GROMACS .gro file of C-alpha atoms in nm:
model
  400
    1MET     CA    1  11.594  -4.786  -4.833
    2LYS     CA    2  11.409  -5.065  -5.014
    3ARG     CA    3  11.146  -5.082  -4.737
    4THR     CA    4  11.090  -4.710  -4.759
    5TRP     CA    5  11.050  -4.733  -5.136
    6LEU     CA    6  10.799  -5.022  -5.107
    7LEU     CA    7  10.604  -4.836  -4.835
    8ALA     CA    8  10.580  -4.526  -5.054
    9ILE     CA    9  10.448  -4.738  -5.345
   10PHE     CA   10  10.191  -4.906  -5.118
   11CYS     CA   11  10.069  -4.576  -4.974
   12GLY     CA   12  10.042  -4.429  -5.324
   13PHE     CA   13   9.837  -4.729  -5.429
   14LEU     CA   14   9.596  -4.680  -5.135
   15LEU     CA   15   9.556  -4.312  -5.220
   16ALA     CA   16   9.480  -4.404  -5.581
   17LEU     CA   17   9.189  -4.628  -5.477
   18PRO     CA   18   8.842  -4.465  -5.509
   19ALA     CA   19   8.696  -4.364  -5.176
   20SER     CA   20   8.383  -4.557  -5.086
   21ALA     CA   21   8.081  -4.336  -5.028
   22ALA     CA   22   7.921  -4.345  -4.683
   23LEU     CA   23   7.590  -4.528  -4.663
   24PRO     CA   24   7.271  -4.348  -4.561
   25ILE     CA   25   7.185  -4.324  -4.191
   26GLY     CA   26   6.850  -4.312  -4.020
   27SER     CA   27   6.599  -4.477  -3.788
   28LEU     CA   28   6.265  -4.651  -3.834
   29GLY     CA   29   6.040  -4.517  -3.558
   30GLY     CA   30   5.759  -4.765  -3.600
   31ILE     CA   31   5.394  -4.669  -3.549
   32SER     CA   32   5.331  -4.296  -3.510
   33GLY     CA   33   5.205  -4.235  -3.160
   34GLY     CA   34   5.370  -4.549  -3.022
   35GLY     CA   35   5.264  -4.909  -2.981
   36THR     CA   36   5.359  -5.228  -3.161
   37ALA     CA   37   5.020  -5.354  -3.282
   38GLY     CA   38   4.728  -5.229  -3.487
   39GLY     CA   39   4.502  -5.281  -3.782
   40GLY     CA   40   4.377  -5.102  -4.091
   41PHE     CA   41   4.613  -4.832  -4.213
   42LEU     CA   42   4.907  -4.800  -3.972
   43PRO     CA   43   5.101  -4.469  -3.990
   44ILE     CA   44   5.469  -4.572  -4.005
   45HIS     CA   45   5.738  -4.305  -3.958
   46GLY     CA   46   6.113  -4.256  -3.930
   47TRP     CA   47   6.400  -4.054  -4.074
   48CYS     CA   48   6.686  -4.086  -4.328
   49LEU     CA   49   6.992  -3.880  -4.416
   50ASP     CA   50   7.282  -3.905  -4.657
   51ASP     CA   51   7.571  -3.673  -4.741
   52ASP     CA   52   7.449  -3.678  -5.101
   53GLY     CA   53   7.082  -3.638  -5.007
   54ILE     CA   54   6.800  -3.892  -5.002
   55ALA     CA   55   6.624  -3.989  -5.323
   56ALA     CA   56   6.356  -4.221  -5.179
   57VAL     CA   57   6.254  -4.443  -4.888
   58ASP     CA   58   6.094  -4.781  -4.956
   59ILE     CA   59   5.897  -4.981  -4.697
   60TYR     CA   60   5.919  -5.360  -4.684
   61VAL     CA   61   5.700  -5.614  -4.501
   62ASP     CA   62   5.853  -5.961  -4.449
   63GLY     CA   63   6.116  -5.891  -4.712
   64LEU     CA   64   5.876  -5.779  -4.988
   65ILE     CA   65   5.826  -5.418  -5.086
   66ALA     CA   66   5.499  -5.268  -4.956
   67GLY     CA   67   5.524  -4.914  -5.095
   68ARG     CA   68   5.724  -4.596  -5.118
   69ALA     CA   69   5.707  -4.358  -4.821
   70PHE     CA   70   5.663  -3.983  -4.841
   71TYR     CA   71   5.993  -3.814  -4.764
   72GLY     CA   72   6.050  -3.459  -4.647
   73THR     CA   73   5.857  -3.405  -4.321
   74ARG     CA   74   5.993  -3.175  -4.052
   75ARG     CA   75   6.231  -3.331  -3.799
   76PRO     CA   76   6.382  -3.061  -3.577
   77ASP     CA   77   6.535  -3.331  -3.351
   78VAL     CA   78   6.731  -3.475  -3.644
   79GLU     CA   79   6.839  -3.127  -3.756
   80ARG     CA   80   6.980  -3.057  -3.409
   81ALA     CA   81   7.156  -3.395  -3.385
   82ARG     CA   82   7.286  -3.409  -3.746
   83PRO     CA   83   7.360  -3.054  -3.867
   84GLY     CA   84   7.526  -3.016  -4.203
   85PHE     CA   85   7.350  -3.302  -4.383
   86PRO     CA   86   7.143  -3.206  -4.687
   87ASN     CA   87   6.780  -3.157  -4.588
   88SER     CA   88   6.842  -3.249  -4.225
   89ALA     CA   89   6.554  -3.020  -4.117
   90ASN     CA   90   6.311  -3.224  -4.331
   91ALA     CA   91   6.452  -3.574  -4.290
   92GLY     CA   92   6.132  -3.746  -4.188
   93PHE     CA   93   5.945  -4.009  -4.385
   94GLY     CA   94   5.604  -4.169  -4.342
   95ILE     CA   95   5.359  -4.411  -4.502
   96GLN     CA   96   5.008  -4.529  -4.436
   97LEU     CA   97   5.072  -4.906  -4.432
   98ASN     CA   98   4.768  -5.113  -4.533
   99THR     CA   99   4.787  -5.401  -4.287
  100ALA     CA  100   4.463  -5.557  -4.422
  101ARG     CA  101   4.669  -5.700  -4.708
  102TYR     CA  102   4.848  -5.933  -4.464
  103THR     CA  103   4.748  -6.214  -4.230
  104ASN     CA  104   4.699  -6.136  -3.863
  105GLY     CA  105   5.007  -6.188  -3.651
  106LEU     CA  106   5.368  -6.072  -3.627
  107HIS     CA  107   5.534  -5.916  -3.928
  108THR     CA  108   5.878  -5.763  -3.990
  109VAL     CA  109   5.864  -5.406  -4.119
  110GLU     CA  110   6.176  -5.248  -4.268
  111ALA     CA  111   6.268  -4.917  -4.434
  112GLN     CA  112   6.534  -4.889  -4.707
  113CYS     CA  113   6.695  -4.545  -4.746
  114ILE     CA  114   6.813  -4.473  -5.102
  115ALA     CA  115   7.066  -4.194  -5.155
  116ASN     CA  116   7.078  -3.967  -5.460
  117SER     CA  117   7.415  -4.128  -5.541
  118GLY     CA  118   7.262  -4.479  -5.534
  119GLU     CA  119   7.381  -4.610  -5.197
  120ARG     CA  120   7.116  -4.805  -5.004
  121ARG     CA  121   7.076  -4.913  -4.648
  122PHE     CA  122   6.808  -5.102  -4.459
  123LEU     CA  123   6.735  -4.950  -4.119
  124ARG     CA  124   6.690  -5.165  -3.813
  125ALA     CA  125   6.359  -5.350  -3.854
  126LYS     CA  126   6.050  -5.337  -3.636
  127VAL     CA  127   5.835  -5.637  -3.553
  128LEU     CA  128   5.470  -5.532  -3.546
  129GLU     CA  129   5.150  -5.726  -3.488
  130PHE     CA  130   4.870  -5.683  -3.739
  131THR     CA  131   4.524  -5.730  -3.586
  132ASN     CA  132   4.245  -5.705  -3.842
  133THR     CA  133   3.893  -5.839  -3.812
  134THR     CA  134   3.586  -5.745  -4.014
  135HIS     CA  135   3.405  -5.578  -3.723
  136THR     CA  136   3.703  -5.351  -3.646
  137LEU     CA  137   3.756  -5.236  -4.006
  138VAL     CA  138   3.476  -4.979  -4.016
  139PRO     CA  139   3.482  -4.683  -4.258
  140PHE     CA  140   3.702  -4.386  -4.172
  141GLY     CA  141   3.775  -4.039  -4.312
  142ARG     CA  142   3.724  -3.672  -4.233
  143ILE     CA  143   3.546  -3.346  -4.307
  144ASP     CA  144   3.779  -3.111  -4.494
  145PHE     CA  145   3.539  -2.819  -4.519
  146PRO     CA  146   3.392  -2.625  -4.344
  147SER     CA  147   3.601  -2.581  -4.030
  148ARG     CA  148   3.464  -2.626  -3.679
  149ASN     CA  149   3.233  -2.344  -3.559
  150ALA     CA  150   3.206  -2.200  -3.911
  151GLN     CA  151   2.929  -1.949  -3.971
  152LEU     CA  152   2.704  -2.074  -4.255
  153PHE     CA  153   2.488  -1.802  -4.412
  154GLY     CA  154   2.170  -1.847  -4.608
  155ASN     CA  155   1.920  -1.638  -4.808
  156CYS     CA  156   1.629  -1.647  -4.566
  157ASN     CA  157   1.387  -1.490  -4.814
  158VAL     CA  158   1.298  -1.826  -4.965
  159ALA     CA  159   1.126  -1.669  -5.265
  160ASP     CA  160   1.440  -1.480  -5.362
  161PHE     CA  161   1.702  -1.601  -5.607
  162PRO     CA  162   1.980  -1.685  -5.641
  163ARG     CA  163   1.982  -1.930  -5.352
  164ARG     CA  164   2.289  -1.949  -5.132
  165TYR     CA  165   2.447  -2.288  -5.056
  166SER     CA  166   2.685  -2.403  -4.783
  167ILE     CA  167   2.913  -2.692  -4.883
  168VAL     CA  168   3.029  -2.983  -4.671
  169GLU     CA  169   3.307  -3.193  -4.827
  170GLY     CA  170   3.571  -3.445  -4.729
  171TRP     CA  171   3.675  -3.805  -4.792
  172THR     CA  172   3.614  -4.155  -4.667
  173LEU     CA  173   3.756  -4.504  -4.722
  174ASP     CA  174   3.678  -4.860  -4.609
  175LEU     CA  175   3.906  -5.161  -4.576
  176GLY     CA  176   3.827  -5.530  -4.558
  177VAL     CA  177   4.000  -5.862  -4.491
  178GLU     CA  178   3.749  -6.092  -4.662
  179ILE     CA  179   3.656  -6.118  -5.027
  180GLY     CA  180   3.387  -5.866  -5.119
  181ASP     CA  181   3.380  -5.675  -4.789
  182GLU     CA  182   3.591  -5.374  -4.889
  183GLY     CA  183   3.447  -5.045  -5.006
  184VAL     CA  184   3.208  -4.760  -4.925
  185SER     CA  185   2.837  -4.816  -4.991
  186TYR     CA  186   2.692  -4.477  -4.897
  187VAL     CA  187   2.770  -4.148  -4.725
  188GLU     CA  188   2.513  -3.951  -4.527
  189LEU     CA  189   2.508  -3.594  -4.391
  190LEU     CA  190   2.321  -3.561  -4.063
  191ILE     CA  191   2.208  -3.231  -3.905
  192ASP     CA  192   2.163  -3.262  -3.528
  193GLY     CA  193   2.137  -3.639  -3.564
  194SER     CA  194   1.876  -3.643  -3.842
  195VAL     CA  195   1.958  -3.751  -4.199
  196PHE     CA  196   1.970  -3.457  -4.436
  197ALA     CA  197   2.100  -3.635  -4.750
  198ASN     CA  198   2.222  -3.980  -4.860
  199SER     CA  199   2.469  -4.019  -5.145
  200ARG     CA  200   2.291  -4.324  -5.291
  201LEU     CA  201   1.948  -4.162  -5.291
  202ASP     CA  202   2.005  -3.791  -5.332
  203CYS     CA  203   2.306  -3.747  -5.560
  204ILE     CA  204   2.237  -3.495  -5.837
  205HIS     CA  205   2.419  -3.252  -6.063
  206ASN     CA  206   2.310  -2.899  -5.979
  207PRO     CA  207   2.497  -2.607  -6.144
  208ASP     CA  208   2.356  -2.363  -5.887
  209SER     CA  209   2.514  -2.556  -5.598
  210GLY     CA  210   2.843  -2.606  -5.782
  211GLY     CA  211   2.801  -2.936  -5.969
  212LEU     CA  212   2.780  -3.282  -5.813
  213THR     CA  213   2.577  -3.242  -5.499
  214ASN     CA  214   2.503  -3.490  -5.215
  215CYS     CA  215   2.738  -3.736  -5.383
  216PHE     CA  216   3.022  -3.978  -5.305
  217GLY     CA  217   3.291  -4.076  -5.556
  218LEU     CA  218   3.457  -3.744  -5.631
  219THR     CA  219   3.819  -3.753  -5.749
  220ARG     CA  220   4.075  -3.714  -5.464
  221GLN     CA  221   4.428  -3.759  -5.596
  222ASP     CA  222   4.572  -3.663  -5.257
  223ILE     CA  223   4.392  -3.954  -5.091
  224GLU     CA  224   4.510  -4.193  -5.363
  225ARG     CA  225   4.869  -4.083  -5.292
  226ASN     CA  226   4.830  -4.117  -4.915
  227PHE     CA  227   4.636  -4.445  -4.917
  228PRO     CA  228   4.763  -4.627  -5.228
  229GLY     CA  229   4.587  -4.952  -5.311
  230ALA     CA  230   4.278  -4.890  -5.101
  231LYS     CA  231   3.947  -4.946  -5.275
  232ASP     CA  232   3.783  -4.611  -5.369
  233SER     CA  233   4.098  -4.410  -5.289
  234PRO     CA  234   4.109  -4.247  -5.636
  235ASN     CA  235   3.746  -4.139  -5.589
  236ALA     CA  236   3.718  -4.107  -5.212
  237GLY     CA  237   3.558  -3.760  -5.200
  238PHE     CA  238   3.211  -3.666  -5.086
  239ARG     CA  239   3.024  -3.336  -5.126
  240PHE     CA  240   2.696  -3.211  -4.980
  241ALA     CA  241   2.517  -2.878  -5.022
  242MET     CA  242   2.278  -2.715  -4.775
  243ASP     CA  243   2.045  -2.419  -4.840
  244ILE     CA  244   2.063  -2.263  -4.491
  245GLY     CA  245   1.782  -2.017  -4.568
  246ALA     CA  246   1.548  -2.302  -4.664
  247LEU     CA  247   1.649  -2.499  -4.353
  248LEU     CA  248   1.569  -2.204  -4.127
  249GLU     CA  249   1.235  -2.161  -4.304
  250PHE     CA  250   1.167  -2.531  -4.252
  251GLY     CA  251   1.209  -2.498  -3.876
  252TYR     CA  252   1.575  -2.511  -3.782
  253THR     CA  253   1.678  -2.229  -3.550
  254ARG     CA  254   1.951  -1.969  -3.594
  255GLY     CA  255   2.257  -2.062  -3.394
  256PHE     CA  256   2.461  -2.375  -3.321
  257HIS     CA  257   2.401  -2.707  -3.494
  258VAL     CA  258   2.604  -3.026  -3.531
  259LEU     CA  259   2.696  -3.174  -3.869
  260THR     CA  260   2.781  -3.544  -3.879
  261ILE     CA  261   2.911  -3.762  -4.162
  262ARG     CA  262   2.793  -4.123  -4.139
  263VAL     CA  263   2.940  -4.383  -4.375
  264GLY     CA  264   2.825  -4.738  -4.443
  265ASP     CA  265   3.034  -5.011  -4.607
  266ILE     CA  266   2.911  -5.279  -4.845
  267THR     CA  267   2.875  -5.538  -4.563
  268GLY     CA  268   2.638  -5.320  -4.363
  269GLN     CA  269   2.878  -5.177  -4.110
  270PHE     CA  270   2.860  -4.805  -4.052
  271ALA     CA  271   3.043  -4.539  -3.853
  272ASN     CA  272   3.020  -4.169  -3.777
  273ILE     CA  273   3.354  -4.067  -3.921
  274ALA     CA  274   3.347  -3.694  -3.839
  275GLU     CA  275   3.140  -3.442  -3.653
  276ILE     CA  276   3.167  -3.060  -3.631
  277PRO     CA  277   2.964  -2.777  -3.473
  278VAL     CA  278   2.855  -2.493  -3.701
  279VAL     CA  279   2.636  -2.179  -3.679
  280PHE     CA  280   2.333  -2.115  -3.903
  281LEU     CA  281   2.267  -1.749  -3.987
  282CYS     CA  282   2.071  -1.539  -4.234
  283ASP     CA  283   2.234  -1.289  -4.471
  284ASP     CA  284   2.019  -1.020  -4.310
  285ASP     CA  285   2.165  -1.090  -3.966
  286VAL     CA  286   2.487  -0.905  -4.063
  287ASP     CA  287   2.497  -0.567  -4.240
  288ASN     CA  288   2.817  -0.655  -4.430
  289GLN     CA  289   2.972  -0.997  -4.395
  290GLY     CA  290   3.305  -0.879  -4.523
  291ALA     CA  291   3.548  -1.043  -4.764
  292PHE     CA  292   3.761  -1.347  -4.695
  293GLY     CA  293   4.051  -1.513  -4.878
  294GLN     CA  294   4.418  -1.595  -4.859
  295VAL     CA  295   4.755  -1.456  -4.962
  296GLY     CA  296   4.962  -1.734  -5.119
  297ARG     CA  297   5.278  -1.542  -5.207
  298PRO     CA  298   5.500  -1.391  -5.081
  299GLN     CA  299   5.529  -1.605  -4.768
  300ASN     CA  300   5.652  -1.489  -4.431
  301GLY     CA  301   6.029  -1.465  -4.400
  302GLN     CA  302   6.115  -1.509  -4.765
  303THR     CA  303   6.378  -1.297  -4.941
  304HIS     CA  304   6.298  -1.145  -5.281
  305ALA     CA  305   6.460  -0.938  -5.551
  306GLY     CA  306   6.332  -0.789  -5.877
  307THR     CA  307   5.963  -0.840  -5.943
  308VAL     CA  308   5.760  -1.052  -5.702
  309ASN     CA  309   5.429  -1.203  -5.807
  310VAL     CA  310   5.180  -1.139  -5.526
  311VAL     CA  311   4.907  -1.403  -5.560
  312GLY     CA  312   4.610  -1.531  -5.363
  313TRP     CA  313   4.232  -1.545  -5.377
  314ALA     CA  314   3.938  -1.347  -5.236
  315LEU     CA  315   3.559  -1.362  -5.226
  316ASP     CA  316   3.285  -1.133  -5.101
  317TRP     CA  317   2.909  -1.198  -5.107
  318GLU     CA  318   2.850  -0.835  -5.200
  319GLY     CA  319   3.100  -0.858  -5.488
  320ILE     CA  320   3.453  -0.720  -5.508
  321ARG     CA  321   3.519  -0.372  -5.638
  322GLU     CA  322   3.900  -0.384  -5.604
  323ILE     CA  323   4.189  -0.554  -5.427
  324ASP     CA  324   4.429  -0.300  -5.291
  325ILE     CA  325   4.797  -0.386  -5.222
  326HIS     CA  326   4.983  -0.198  -4.943
  327ILE     CA  327   5.351  -0.199  -4.862
  328ASP     CA  328   5.447  -0.069  -4.519
  329GLY     CA  329   5.106   0.096  -4.491
  330VAL     CA  330   5.110   0.273  -4.828
  331SER     CA  331   4.899   0.169  -5.128
  332VAL     CA  332   5.114   0.062  -5.427
  333GLY     CA  333   4.850  -0.060  -5.668
  334THR     CA  334   4.548  -0.274  -5.743
  335ALA     CA  335   4.557  -0.649  -5.808
  336ILE     CA  336   4.395  -0.814  -6.109
  337GLN     CA  337   4.137  -1.081  -6.023
  338ASP     CA  338   4.118  -1.325  -6.317
  339GLN     CA  339   4.255  -1.657  -6.194
  340ALA     CA  340   4.053  -1.982  -6.175
  341ARG     CA  341   4.064  -2.172  -5.845
  342PRO     CA  342   3.852  -2.488  -5.886
  343VAL     CA  343   3.860  -2.580  -5.517
  344ILE     CA  344   3.740  -2.233  -5.411
  345ARG     CA  345   3.465  -2.233  -5.675
  346ARG     CA  346   3.350  -2.577  -5.560
  347ARG     CA  347   3.339  -2.476  -5.191
  348HIS     CA  348   3.175  -2.131  -5.244
  349PRO     CA  349   2.920  -2.159  -5.523
  350GLY     CA  350   2.709  -1.854  -5.600
  351PHE     CA  351   2.958  -1.586  -5.498
  352PRO     CA  352   2.995  -1.313  -5.762
  353ASN     CA  353   3.365  -1.386  -5.814
  354SER     CA  354   3.377  -1.761  -5.747
  355PRO     CA  355   3.449  -1.860  -6.110
  356LEU     CA  356   3.770  -1.652  -6.104
  357PRO     CA  357   3.861  -1.580  -5.738
  358GLY     CA  358   4.240  -1.574  -5.782
  359PHE     CA  359   4.424  -1.241  -5.792
  360ARG     CA  360   4.776  -1.139  -5.904
  361PHE     CA  361   4.995  -0.833  -5.873
  362GLY     CA  362   5.350  -0.770  -5.995
  363LEU     CA  363   5.543  -0.602  -5.713
  364ASP     CA  364   5.864  -0.423  -5.820
  365THR     CA  365   6.091  -0.461  -5.514
  366THR     CA  366   6.354  -0.229  -5.664
  367GLN     CA  367   6.126   0.059  -5.560
  368PHE     CA  368   6.196  -0.020  -5.194
  369GLU     CA  369   6.504  -0.021  -4.976
  370ASN     CA  370   6.674  -0.351  -4.896
  371GLY     CA  371   6.553  -0.499  -4.568
  372LEU     CA  372   6.227  -0.600  -4.402
  373HIS     CA  373   5.894  -0.489  -4.543
  374GLN     CA  374   5.529  -0.572  -4.477
  375ILE     CA  375   5.269  -0.638  -4.745
  376GLN     CA  376   4.896  -0.613  -4.675
  377VAL     CA  377   4.604  -0.708  -4.900
  378PHE     CA  378   4.273  -0.523  -4.857
  379VAL     CA  379   3.948  -0.614  -5.034
  380ILE     CA  380   3.690  -0.341  -5.102
  381ASP     CA  381   3.342  -0.470  -5.180
  382ASN     CA  382   3.046  -0.328  -5.372
  383ALA     CA  383   2.824  -0.256  -5.071
  384ARG     CA  384   2.700   0.093  -4.985
  385PRO     CA  385   2.886   0.200  -4.780
  386ALA     CA  386   3.172  -0.018  -4.903
  387GLY     CA  387   3.324  -0.272  -4.671
  388VAL     CA  388   3.704  -0.292  -4.646
  389THR     CA  389   3.857  -0.618  -4.524
  390LEU     CA  390   4.220  -0.707  -4.459
  391ILE     CA  391   4.250  -1.068  -4.583
  392GLY     CA  392   4.621  -1.120  -4.526
  393GLU     CA  393   4.958  -0.972  -4.445
  394ARG     CA  394   5.314  -1.100  -4.480
  395THR     CA  395   5.660  -0.984  -4.379
  396PHE     CA  396   5.936  -1.038  -4.637
  397THR     CA  397   6.290  -0.915  -4.706
  398VAL     CA  398   6.401  -0.721  -5.012
  399SER     CA  399   6.758  -0.793  -5.128
  400ASN     CA  400   6.842  -0.633  -5.462
   0.00000   0.00000   0.00000
């Protein structure tokens, strides 16, 4: 009897103890794309999960913190293997690790997963080799706009105004391992291999072409977030403007051309960081170029109730007369176009609506039956006869 009584007290004591929370789980994948060595910015990836959710993932090199990774990238493999965890579909993390901060050789890279409830766990480390030399750390970057094979139109009547400009923009960075050899010196735009503009020689402020033109040093907060600590990362943007009509008058032909961005660093190294094919055309080559734009909300597959704000942006060289909203093939109203979109204005200067290209429309979903519906956005321009362009359509669910 006494033993039974003591056992009951002991079991009650154990039950009264607070349960220890499970530590986060995950895996450090190493370098994206494979391999165990590299230089410059190395893309490091992996995944973390916790039953309370993940608050952050910190990356360490040789026991010292190197930076905080971005968390929340898609990992379908983790979702399949670990269903039920919070955010298991988006359990991935990644960081651009600046290896130029460290000596060449082997280094231990670790990831620490931090749960919302405070628990922490270091994932199994990776030993990577950093291999940086001055001649391998050439500038790098990309062209963000325009896309490959874009049609670039120009006003080919060179005496006519306003002029029409085509914009080329993107970003570039440069790393170094020696004192004074880090940073971008100039950015050049080449057309078919010939220099069109150089950021050190040709940078101007031109309101007609959208502001700073043929310049490097534009603010890019996204690049600062993705490449923290790199010289020039807060101001890594470049922007060039071409008058296609003037270029065709000068002697370039209609049709395909190749745009190249060449970047030089402060030690004299240079690299062609990006190259895209494009098409030069005159406005007169097409009777009506049509509108273009994007529907931001609603997004495909979303469920909505009450009033939904339909938003997006649209432009048309002939000007926009109205933006017509259709539900299941029936017009339900006209959107209001009065929203500023600085990126759109910067990339499309001179368009009649570029200062305020964003549109909005309040859609009352209670006017429709519950279930799947399709929304379409049509733009009607000011041409004679008017052009009608479908710029986007989405399928969404009404649940009132």
